Amino acid sequence: MELKRERVREHLLTMIDSRRPGDAIPSERTLCAALGVSRPTLRAAVDELVATGLLVREHGRGMFVAPDKITQELVAENHVADAPRSRGSWTSTVLDLRTVHAGARIGRRLAISPASELVHVTRLRHVDGAPIALEHLHVPADLVPGLTAADLEGGFYAHLRRRRGIRPAHAVQSIEPTVLNEEEAALLEVPVLSPALLFDRTTSDTGGRPVEYVRSLYRGDRYRIVSRLTLGEGRADLAAADVGRGGAWWGTVE
């Protein structure tokens, strides 16, 4: 059974590679006949590819090649912050913007008192109109007095630089797998307990002062991480090439 399933999976992957996002995949009946396998075997392979974001199953219509995944590259730590290097049009919708007390956990992240006020912004990020990420942004209130949703439209880092005189310079970010709860899944338009990537980032300015703490959830079916590794003697050549390109940051912020 496992060998048959793997054969079916490889056939489907080849089919996906030869098609464009949104193209239809033959029906289960057609595929079963062509591959000489049972429907449960085929469905097991299809379910795996649906779960990993390579196929989309639409009730009453059939199966289709899923949209391309958004790709984030991880590069060296001395590169500068910039917008996501990926295809598609990125937009953001502010769902909530309010002033709250920092509390102990976020206060530690931002090196401020738990009683200090901070601005908490919740944003839903889209690529080509499809929801991709849910972002919770925390900023010390005294750094951004009077911050509005409109201020975030051109990108938060751009706002800090142009309007506040704050220059984000360094960030420490962790990435780990998680699953989405009911509210998160509804906003991202996926089933409850769908896989997601949790990004946890603290950003500091040129003087080392923490200016931002962000917790972001990215859809696991639409997002992937690619790392560039420098091995041994290639380090010097790669560094020189990166200087020529101007570098690209490993964070997904605006």
Tab-separated table of N, CA, C and O in Angstrom, residues 15-24 64-66 68:
chain	number	residue	atom	x	y	z
A	15	MET	N	2.492	15.964	-12.191
A	15	MET	CA	1.360	16.646	-12.810
A	15	MET	C	1.284	18.104	-12.348
A	15	MET	O	1.039	19.013	-13.145
A	16	ILE	N	1.488	18.315	-11.045
A	16	ILE	CA	1.448	19.668	-10.491
A	16	ILE	C	2.554	20.532	-11.100
A	16	ILE	O	2.340	21.692	-11.463
A	17	ASP	N	3.753	19.954	-11.235
A	17	ASP	CA	4.892	20.703	-11.783
A	17	ASP	C	4.657	21.126	-13.222
A	17	ASP	O	5.220	22.127	-13.688
A	18	SER	N	3.837	20.379	-13.938
A	18	SER	CA	3.620	20.677	-15.360
A	18	SER	C	2.443	21.617	-15.591
A	18	SER	O	2.144	21.969	-16.734
A	19	ARG	N	1.776	22.024	-14.510
A	19	ARG	CA	0.625	22.900	-14.612
A	19	ARG	C	0.875	24.213	-13.896
A	19	ARG	O	1.824	24.353	-13.141
A	20	ARG	N	-0.034	25.152	-14.101
A	20	ARG	CA	0.043	26.454	-13.452
A	20	ARG	C	-0.946	26.513	-12.291
A	20	ARG	O	-1.917	25.745	-12.253
A	21	PRO	N	-0.720	27.421	-11.334
A	21	PRO	CA	-1.686	27.583	-10.246
A	21	PRO	C	-3.094	27.823	-10.785
A	21	PRO	O	-3.292	28.613	-11.692
A	22	GLY	N	-4.061	27.083	-10.228
A	22	GLY	CA	-5.442	27.217	-10.662
A	22	GLY	C	-5.861	26.218	-11.715
A	22	GLY	O	-7.059	26.054	-11.984
A	23	ASP	N	-4.882	25.526	-12.347
A	23	ASP	CA	-5.224	24.520	-13.351
A	23	ASP	C	-5.867	23.301	-12.688
A	23	ASP	O	-5.504	22.913	-11.578
A	24	ALA	N	-6.798	22.677	-13.409
A	24	ALA	CA	-7.513	21.517	-12.873
A	24	ALA	C	-6.656	20.253	-12.944
A	24	ALA	O	-5.805	20.099	-13.825
A	64	PHE	N	-7.511	21.257	-7.915
A	64	PHE	CA	-6.776	22.254	-8.678
A	64	PHE	C	-5.383	22.445	-8.091
A	64	PHE	O	-5.151	22.204	-6.890
A	65	VAL	N	-4.459	22.874	-8.942
A	65	VAL	CA	-3.122	23.230	-8.464
A	65	VAL	C	-3.242	24.464	-7.576
A	65	VAL	O	-3.884	25.444	-7.938
A	66	ALA	N	-2.645	24.391	-6.403
A	66	ALA	CA	-2.752	25.481	-5.434
A	66	ALA	C	-1.942	26.694	-5.885
A	66	ALA	O	-1.026	26.576	-6.710
A	68	ASP	N	0.925	29.558	-5.820
A	68	ASP	CA	2.329	29.473	-5.414
A	68	ASP	C	2.483	29.859	-3.951
A	68	ASP	O	1.801	30.766	-3.458
